[in-house]
Amino acid sequence: MYEAVIFWVCAVGAVVTGVAVFRVDSMARATFALLASFVFAAIPLLLLGLSYLGVLVILMMIMEMVVMAVFMIMLMMNPAGLMPMTMVHNQRGSLVIAVGTFVVLATGVLLVDWPQRQGEPPADPTFALGEALMGSHMLVMLVVGLGLFATIVSAVVLAHPRGRYDRFGDDLSRRPADDPIRGVGR
Amino acid sequence: MNQVQQGPLWTVLLVPVLLGALALAGAAFARVLDARADGRRITGAVLAAPLAESGRLLVQQRRAVVASDRLLARIGVVLVPVAAVLAALVVPLGDTTASDLSVGIVWFNAMEIVMWAALWMAGWGTNSVWGLVGGYRFAVQGLSYELPHMFALITVATGAASLNVSDAVAAQDGLWFVVWMPVAFVAFLLSALALSFAGPFDTATGRDIAGGVLAEFSGVDRLLLLAGRWLLLAAAAAMSVPLFLGGGAGPLLPPWLWTLVKTVAVLGVLVWIRSRSATVRMDRFAEFGWIVLIPLTLLQALLVALVVVSRGPAMGGM
């Protein structure tokens, strides 16, 4: 019973805050409305017994949205994001896409022949889900993760305007290094 | 030592009371240290100063800047103490814990991260440049200590083969984690200071920006922010005990008293560092965090993982 109440509160909350993202006139409010929507979507995971995933989604979403708020407001066209703004661009097109996607997904939910539950839920659903998703592909996943990380690092290194020859001279012997500032960002 | 047990429901109500008492004690100790540094005599008035200040803020008028985003500011201000208390829910007192979550360590971390959003919202919401700069400083500084902080927590979880706080306590039967995870312990304490924006990581409320996040807050709002920062520091000190200091383990005294003694000791050290250190510039700290702390905590995690693997799969967990 209480699970159903929590689920519906979260479902309605997620939709309402999701709509609020496009109704509010401030970048900061839009960001945190989106965050609230994500948190509402994470709580049903806890109801499914996926406590690790649920708490992790909350953790990562908060962190991600705060970092995103910093960059969004920094890069928005209005000064520091302090001016009223709207999140909606290409209003007609986005409306069509949003309504279309919703209709397709909703009809899918109603029309699909959902399977009946067979057997009992596992003792540790998070572990079972991890095995189902990763299973024998764990090594592949780890290598892919490492590859992605290496890509990020090399992209930053390539994009950085100053290299070690700028800092230490042509024969890398200049000490102390020629840095515009002390600390990071040199 | 007994296994930590889930306490009855009313123990949840005890958490804010105990945490509040610890926070008040910490704030009073900070006043004592300040008074000693100034060469003042330590009187009852110095000890009662945090309480007196709370009373003064309770009756003080709230003020707001024109066109401030009150909704976001209020949410942020309220979230600061609420997140601290929620984080403390998973901290066991002796053999009893208010909430024996299976993923207590992750929960604690998630509630700490709420602090980022809360402070940023509070700083932004006042529509003041000082608050805005303070909020940004807090979020940016977070990038320097959050990864070492997470690695420290992961190290504990690896050593305990579980994300459950009671399992972490049980895994320290005989040898406390602080002995073979000293780097993780130090990283945890440093980030505890930073997360409660206490010195040397107090740039978010720095004097150079007129109090930063705190600049425009008065009355109850200011009280909630100041209390929340002390509550979180107390919660982090309390959490370091089950994570690194063996929980309620100790001779003679009952476990709950050992937990309190250790918590007070850690909190005392944190407050002492807070009061005795100069503010660290964020860019300096960023370099230290990324070049020193992250590799060190990673090595620590590697070491612990190797020990756990070499001990074989006999340990708890799965």
JSON list of N, CA and C in Angstrom, two decimals, chain B residues 38-84:
[
{"chain": "B", "resi": 38, "resn": "ASP", "atom": "N", "xyz": [43.16, 34.86, 21.21]},
{"chain": "B", "resi": 38, "resn": "ASP", "atom": "CA", "xyz": [43.08, 36.31, 21.42]},
{"chain": "B", "resi": 38, "resn": "ASP", "atom": "C", "xyz": [43.63, 36.70, 22.79]},
{"chain": "B", "resi": 39, "resn": "GLY", "atom": "N", "xyz": [43.97, 35.72, 23.63]},
{"chain": "B", "resi": 39, "resn": "GLY", "atom": "CA", "xyz": [44.45, 36.04, 24.97]},
{"chain": "B", "resi": 39, "resn": "GLY", "atom": "C", "xyz": [43.34, 36.42, 25.93]},
{"chain": "B", "resi": 40, "resn": "ARG", "atom": "N", "xyz": [42.08, 36.07, 25.57]},
{"chain": "B", "resi": 40, "resn": "ARG", "atom": "CA", "xyz": [40.98, 36.37, 26.48]},
{"chain": "B", "resi": 40, "resn": "ARG", "atom": "C", "xyz": [40.85, 35.28, 27.52]},
{"chain": "B", "resi": 41, "resn": "ARG", "atom": "N", "xyz": [40.21, 35.58, 28.64]},
{"chain": "B", "resi": 41, "resn": "ARG", "atom": "CA", "xyz": [39.97, 34.54, 29.65]},
{"chain": "B", "resi": 41, "resn": "ARG", "atom": "C", "xyz": [38.80, 33.68, 29.19]},
{"chain": "B", "resi": 42, "resn": "ILE", "atom": "N", "xyz": [38.88, 32.39, 29.53]},
{"chain": "B", "resi": 42, "resn": "ILE", "atom": "CA", "xyz": [37.81, 31.49, 29.12]},
{"chain": "B", "resi": 42, "resn": "ILE", "atom": "C", "xyz": [36.77, 31.46, 30.22]},
{"chain": "B", "resi": 43, "resn": "THR", "atom": "N", "xyz": [35.64, 32.08, 29.96]},
{"chain": "B", "resi": 43, "resn": "THR", "atom": "CA", "xyz": [34.57, 32.18, 30.95]},
{"chain": "B", "resi": 43, "resn": "THR", "atom": "C", "xyz": [33.36, 31.41, 30.48]},
{"chain": "B", "resi": 44, "resn": "GLY", "atom": "N", "xyz": [32.35, 31.38, 31.33]},
{"chain": "B", "resi": 44, "resn": "GLY", "atom": "CA", "xyz": [31.10, 30.74, 30.95]},
{"chain": "B", "resi": 44, "resn": "GLY", "atom": "C", "xyz": [30.49, 31.39, 29.72]},
{"chain": "B", "resi": 45, "resn": "ALA", "atom": "N", "xyz": [30.70, 32.69, 29.60]},
{"chain": "B", "resi": 45, "resn": "ALA", "atom": "CA", "xyz": [30.13, 33.41, 28.46]},
{"chain": "B", "resi": 45, "resn": "ALA", "atom": "C", "xyz": [30.73, 32.91, 27.15]},
{"chain": "B", "resi": 46, "resn": "VAL", "atom": "N", "xyz": [32.03, 32.58, 27.18]},
{"chain": "B", "resi": 46, "resn": "VAL", "atom": "CA", "xyz": [32.68, 32.08, 25.97]},
{"chain": "B", "resi": 46, "resn": "VAL", "atom": "C", "xyz": [32.09, 30.72, 25.60]},
{"chain": "B", "resi": 47, "resn": "LEU", "atom": "N", "xyz": [31.91, 29.86, 26.61]},
{"chain": "B", "resi": 47, "resn": "LEU", "atom": "CA", "xyz": [31.37, 28.52, 26.36]},
{"chain": "B", "resi": 47, "resn": "LEU", "atom": "C", "xyz": [29.93, 28.58, 25.86]},
{"chain": "B", "resi": 48, "resn": "ALA", "atom": "N", "xyz": [29.18, 29.54, 26.39]},
{"chain": "B", "resi": 48, "resn": "ALA", "atom": "CA", "xyz": [27.76, 29.63, 26.02]},
{"chain": "B", "resi": 48, "resn": "ALA", "atom": "C", "xyz": [27.54, 30.46, 24.77]},
{"chain": "B", "resi": 49, "resn": "ALA", "atom": "N", "xyz": [28.64, 30.97, 24.19]},
{"chain": "B", "resi": 49, "resn": "ALA", "atom": "CA", "xyz": [28.49, 31.88, 23.06]},
{"chain": "B", "resi": 49, "resn": "ALA", "atom": "C", "xyz": [27.70, 31.28, 21.89]},
{"chain": "B", "resi": 50, "resn": "PRO", "atom": "N", "xyz": [27.93, 30.01, 21.50]},
{"chain": "B", "resi": 50, "resn": "PRO", "atom": "CA", "xyz": [27.14, 29.47, 20.39]},
{"chain": "B", "resi": 50, "resn": "PRO", "atom": "C", "xyz": [25.64, 29.48, 20.68]},
{"chain": "B", "resi": 51, "resn": "LEU", "atom": "N", "xyz": [25.27, 29.12, 21.93]},
{"chain": "B", "resi": 51, "resn": "LEU", "atom": "CA", "xyz": [23.85, 29.14, 22.30]},
{"chain": "B", "resi": 51, "resn": "LEU", "atom": "C", "xyz": [23.30, 30.56, 22.26]},
{"chain": "B", "resi": 52, "resn": "ALA", "atom": "N", "xyz": [24.07, 31.50, 22.83]},
{"chain": "B", "resi": 52, "resn": "ALA", "atom": "CA", "xyz": [23.62, 32.89, 22.85]},
{"chain": "B", "resi": 52, "resn": "ALA", "atom": "C", "xyz": [23.44, 33.42, 21.44]},
{"chain": "B", "resi": 53, "resn": "GLU", "atom": "N", "xyz": [24.40, 33.05, 20.57]},
{"chain": "B", "resi": 53, "resn": "GLU", "atom": "CA", "xyz": [24.34, 33.51, 19.17]},
{"chain": "B", "resi": 53, "resn": "GLU", "atom": "C", "xyz": [23.11, 32.91, 18.49]},
{"chain": "B", "resi": 54, "resn": "SER", "atom": "N", "xyz": [22.82, 31.63, 18.80]},
{"chain": "B", "resi": 54, "resn": "SER", "atom": "CA", "xyz": [21.63, 31.00, 18.21]},
{"chain": "B", "resi": 54, "resn": "SER", "atom": "C", "xyz": [20.37, 31.75, 18.64]},
{"chain": "B", "resi": 55, "resn": "GLY", "atom": "N", "xyz": [20.29, 32.07, 19.94]},
{"chain": "B", "resi": 55, "resn": "GLY", "atom": "CA", "xyz": [19.13, 32.81, 20.44]},
{"chain": "B", "resi": 55, "resn": "GLY", "atom": "C", "xyz": [19.00, 34.16, 19.76]},
{"chain": "B", "resi": 56, "resn": "ARG", "atom": "N", "xyz": [20.13, 34.83, 19.61]},
{"chain": "B", "resi": 56, "resn": "ARG", "atom": "CA", "xyz": [20.10, 36.15, 18.97]},
{"chain": "B", "resi": 56, "resn": "ARG", "atom": "C", "xyz": [19.61, 36.04, 17.53]},
{"chain": "B", "resi": 57, "resn": "LEU", "atom": "N", "xyz": [20.10, 35.02, 16.81]},
{"chain": "B", "resi": 57, "resn": "LEU", "atom": "CA", "xyz": [19.69, 34.86, 15.40]},
{"chain": "B", "resi": 57, "resn": "LEU", "atom": "C", "xyz": [18.22, 34.49, 15.30]},
{"chain": "B", "resi": 58, "resn": "LEU", "atom": "N", "xyz": [17.71, 33.74, 16.32]},
{"chain": "B", "resi": 58, "resn": "LEU", "atom": "CA", "xyz": [16.31, 33.33, 16.27]},
{"chain": "B", "resi": 58, "resn": "LEU", "atom": "C", "xyz": [15.37, 34.52, 16.30]},
{"chain": "B", "resi": 59, "resn": "VAL", "atom": "N", "xyz": [15.73, 35.56, 17.04]},
{"chain": "B", "resi": 59, "resn": "VAL", "atom": "CA", "xyz": [14.83, 36.70, 17.13]},
{"chain": "B", "resi": 59, "resn": "VAL", "atom": "C", "xyz": [15.19, 37.80, 16.15]},
{"chain": "B", "resi": 60, "resn": "GLN", "atom": "N", "xyz": [16.31, 37.62, 15.45]},
{"chain": "B", "resi": 60, "resn": "GLN", "atom": "CA", "xyz": [16.73, 38.67, 14.51]},
{"chain": "B", "resi": 60, "resn": "GLN", "atom": "C", "xyz": [15.81, 38.69, 13.29]},
{"chain": "B", "resi": 61, "resn": "GLN", "atom": "N", "xyz": [15.64, 39.88, 12.75]},
{"chain": "B", "resi": 61, "resn": "GLN", "atom": "CA", "xyz": [14.81, 40.02, 11.56]},
{"chain": "B", "resi": 61, "resn": "GLN", "atom": "C", "xyz": [15.49, 39.39, 10.35]},
{"chain": "B", "resi": 62, "resn": "ARG", "atom": "N", "xyz": [14.67, 38.69, 9.53]},
{"chain": "B", "resi": 62, "resn": "ARG", "atom": "CA", "xyz": [15.21, 38.21, 8.26]},
{"chain": "B", "resi": 62, "resn": "ARG", "atom": "C", "xyz": [15.24, 39.37, 7.28]},
{"chain": "B", "resi": 63, "resn": "ARG", "atom": "N", "xyz": [16.28, 39.42, 6.46]},
{"chain": "B", "resi": 63, "resn": "ARG", "atom": "CA", "xyz": [16.21, 40.41, 5.40]},
{"chain": "B", "resi": 63, "resn": "ARG", "atom": "C", "xyz": [16.50, 39.74, 4.08]},
{"chain": "B", "resi": 64, "resn": "ALA", "atom": "N", "xyz": [16.05, 40.39, 3.01]},
{"chain": "B", "resi": 64, "resn": "ALA", "atom": "CA", "xyz": [16.26, 39.80, 1.69]},
{"chain": "B", "resi": 64, "resn": "ALA", "atom": "C", "xyz": [16.60, 40.92, 0.71]},
{"chain": "B", "resi": 65, "resn": "VAL", "atom": "N", "xyz": [17.48, 40.60, -0.21]},
{"chain": "B", "resi": 65, "resn": "VAL", "atom": "CA", "xyz": [17.85, 41.56, -1.25]},
{"chain": "B", "resi": 65, "resn": "VAL", "atom": "C", "xyz": [16.71, 41.62, -2.27]},
{"chain": "B", "resi": 66, "resn": "VAL", "atom": "N", "xyz": [16.61, 42.76, -2.94]},
{"chain": "B", "resi": 66, "resn": "VAL", "atom": "CA", "xyz": [15.59, 42.90, -3.98]},
{"chain": "B", "resi": 66, "resn": "VAL", "atom": "C", "xyz": [15.79, 41.83, -5.04]},
{"chain": "B", "resi": 67, "resn": "ALA", "atom": "N", "xyz": [14.68, 41.26, -5.51]},
{"chain": "B", "resi": 67, "resn": "ALA", "atom": "CA", "xyz": [14.69, 40.28, -6.61]},
{"chain": "B", "resi": 67, "resn": "ALA", "atom": "C", "xyz": [15.49, 39.04, -6.28]},
{"chain": "B", "resi": 68, "resn": "SER", "atom": "N", "xyz": [15.61, 38.70, -5.00]},
{"chain": "B", "resi": 68, "resn": "SER", "atom": "CA", "xyz": [16.29, 37.46, -4.68]},
{"chain": "B", "resi": 68, "resn": "SER", "atom": "C", "xyz": [15.37, 36.28, -4.98]},
{"chain": "B", "resi": 69, "resn": "ASP", "atom": "N", "xyz": [15.99, 35.13, -5.27]},
{"chain": "B", "resi": 69, "resn": "ASP", "atom": "CA", "xyz": [15.21, 33.93, -5.57]},
{"chain": "B", "resi": 69, "resn": "ASP", "atom": "C", "xyz": [14.93, 33.23, -4.25]},
{"chain": "B", "resi": 70, "resn": "ARG", "atom": "N", "xyz": [13.85, 33.66, -3.58]},
{"chain": "B", "resi": 70, "resn": "ARG", "atom": "CA", "xyz": [13.64, 33.17, -2.23]},
{"chain": "B", "resi": 70, "resn": "ARG", "atom": "C", "xyz": [13.41, 31.69, -2.17]},
{"chain": "B", "resi": 71, "resn": "LEU", "atom": "N", "xyz": [12.72, 31.15, -3.18]},
{"chain": "B", "resi": 71, "resn": "LEU", "atom": "CA", "xyz": [12.43, 29.71, -3.16]},
{"chain": "B", "resi": 71, "resn": "LEU", "atom": "C", "xyz": [13.72, 28.90, -3.10]},
{"chain": "B", "resi": 72, "resn": "LEU", "atom": "N", "xyz": [14.64, 29.18, -4.04]},
{"chain": "B", "resi": 72, "resn": "LEU", "atom": "CA", "xyz": [15.89, 28.42, -4.07]},
{"chain": "B", "resi": 72, "resn": "LEU", "atom": "C", "xyz": [16.69, 28.66, -2.81]},
{"chain": "B", "resi": 73, "resn": "ALA", "atom": "N", "xyz": [16.74, 29.93, -2.36]},
{"chain": "B", "resi": 73, "resn": "ALA", "atom": "CA", "xyz": [17.53, 30.23, -1.17]},
{"chain": "B", "resi": 73, "resn": "ALA", "atom": "C", "xyz": [17.00, 29.48, 0.04]},
{"chain": "B", "resi": 74, "resn": "ARG", "atom": "N", "xyz": [15.68, 29.48, 0.20]},
{"chain": "B", "resi": 74, "resn": "ARG", "atom": "CA", "xyz": [15.08, 28.79, 1.35]},
{"chain": "B", "resi": 74, "resn": "ARG", "atom": "C", "xyz": [15.36, 27.29, 1.28]},
{"chain": "B", "resi": 75, "resn": "ILE", "atom": "N", "xyz": [15.15, 26.69, 0.09]},
{"chain": "B", "resi": 75, "resn": "ILE", "atom": "CA", "xyz": [15.41, 25.25, -0.04]},
{"chain": "B", "resi": 75, "resn": "ILE", "atom": "C", "xyz": [16.86, 24.95, 0.33]},
{"chain": "B", "resi": 76, "resn": "GLY", "atom": "N", "xyz": [17.77, 25.76, -0.20]},
{"chain": "B", "resi": 76, "resn": "GLY", "atom": "CA", "xyz": [19.18, 25.53, 0.08]},
{"chain": "B", "resi": 76, "resn": "GLY", "atom": "C", "xyz": [19.48, 25.63, 1.56]},
{"chain": "B", "resi": 77, "resn": "VAL", "atom": "N", "xyz": [18.96, 26.68, 2.21]},
{"chain": "B", "resi": 77, "resn": "VAL", "atom": "CA", "xyz": [19.23, 26.90, 3.63]},
{"chain": "B", "resi": 77, "resn": "VAL", "atom": "C", "xyz": [18.70, 25.76, 4.47]},
{"chain": "B", "resi": 78, "resn": "VAL", "atom": "N", "xyz": [17.50, 25.29, 4.15]},
{"chain": "B", "resi": 78, "resn": "VAL", "atom": "CA", "xyz": [16.90, 24.21, 4.95]},
{"chain": "B", "resi": 78, "resn": "VAL", "atom": "C", "xyz": [17.63, 22.89, 4.69]},
{"chain": "B", "resi": 79, "resn": "LEU", "atom": "N", "xyz": [18.08, 22.69, 3.44]},
{"chain": "B", "resi": 79, "resn": "LEU", "atom": "CA", "xyz": [18.73, 21.42, 3.11]},
{"chain": "B", "resi": 79, "resn": "LEU", "atom": "C", "xyz": [20.03, 21.22, 3.88]},
{"chain": "B", "resi": 80, "resn": "VAL", "atom": "N", "xyz": [20.72, 22.30, 4.23]},
{"chain": "B", "resi": 80, "resn": "VAL", "atom": "CA", "xyz": [22.04, 22.15, 4.87]},
{"chain": "B", "resi": 80, "resn": "VAL", "atom": "C", "xyz": [21.94, 21.35, 6.18]},
{"chain": "B", "resi": 81, "resn": "PRO", "atom": "N", "xyz": [21.14, 21.78, 7.18]},
{"chain": "B", "resi": 81, "resn": "PRO", "atom": "CA", "xyz": [21.05, 20.95, 8.39]},
{"chain": "B", "resi": 81, "resn": "PRO", "atom": "C", "xyz": [20.33, 19.63, 8.16]},
{"chain": "B", "resi": 82, "resn": "VAL", "atom": "N", "xyz": [19.33, 19.62, 7.26]},
{"chain": "B", "resi": 82, "resn": "VAL", "atom": "CA", "xyz": [18.59, 18.38, 7.02]},
{"chain": "B", "resi": 82, "resn": "VAL", "atom": "C", "xyz": [19.52, 17.30, 6.46]},
{"chain": "B", "resi": 83, "resn": "ALA", "atom": "N", "xyz": [20.36, 17.69, 5.50]},
{"chain": "B", "resi": 83, "resn": "ALA", "atom": "CA", "xyz": [21.28, 16.72, 4.91]},
{"chain": "B", "resi": 83, "resn": "ALA", "atom": "C", "xyz": [22.24, 16.19, 5.96]},
{"chain": "B", "resi": 84, "resn": "ALA", "atom": "N", "xyz": [22.70, 17.08, 6.86]},
{"chain": "B", "resi": 84, "resn": "ALA", "atom": "CA", "xyz": [23.64, 16.63, 7.90]},
{"chain": "B", "resi": 84, "resn": "ALA", "atom": "C", "xyz": [23.00, 15.58, 8.80]}
]
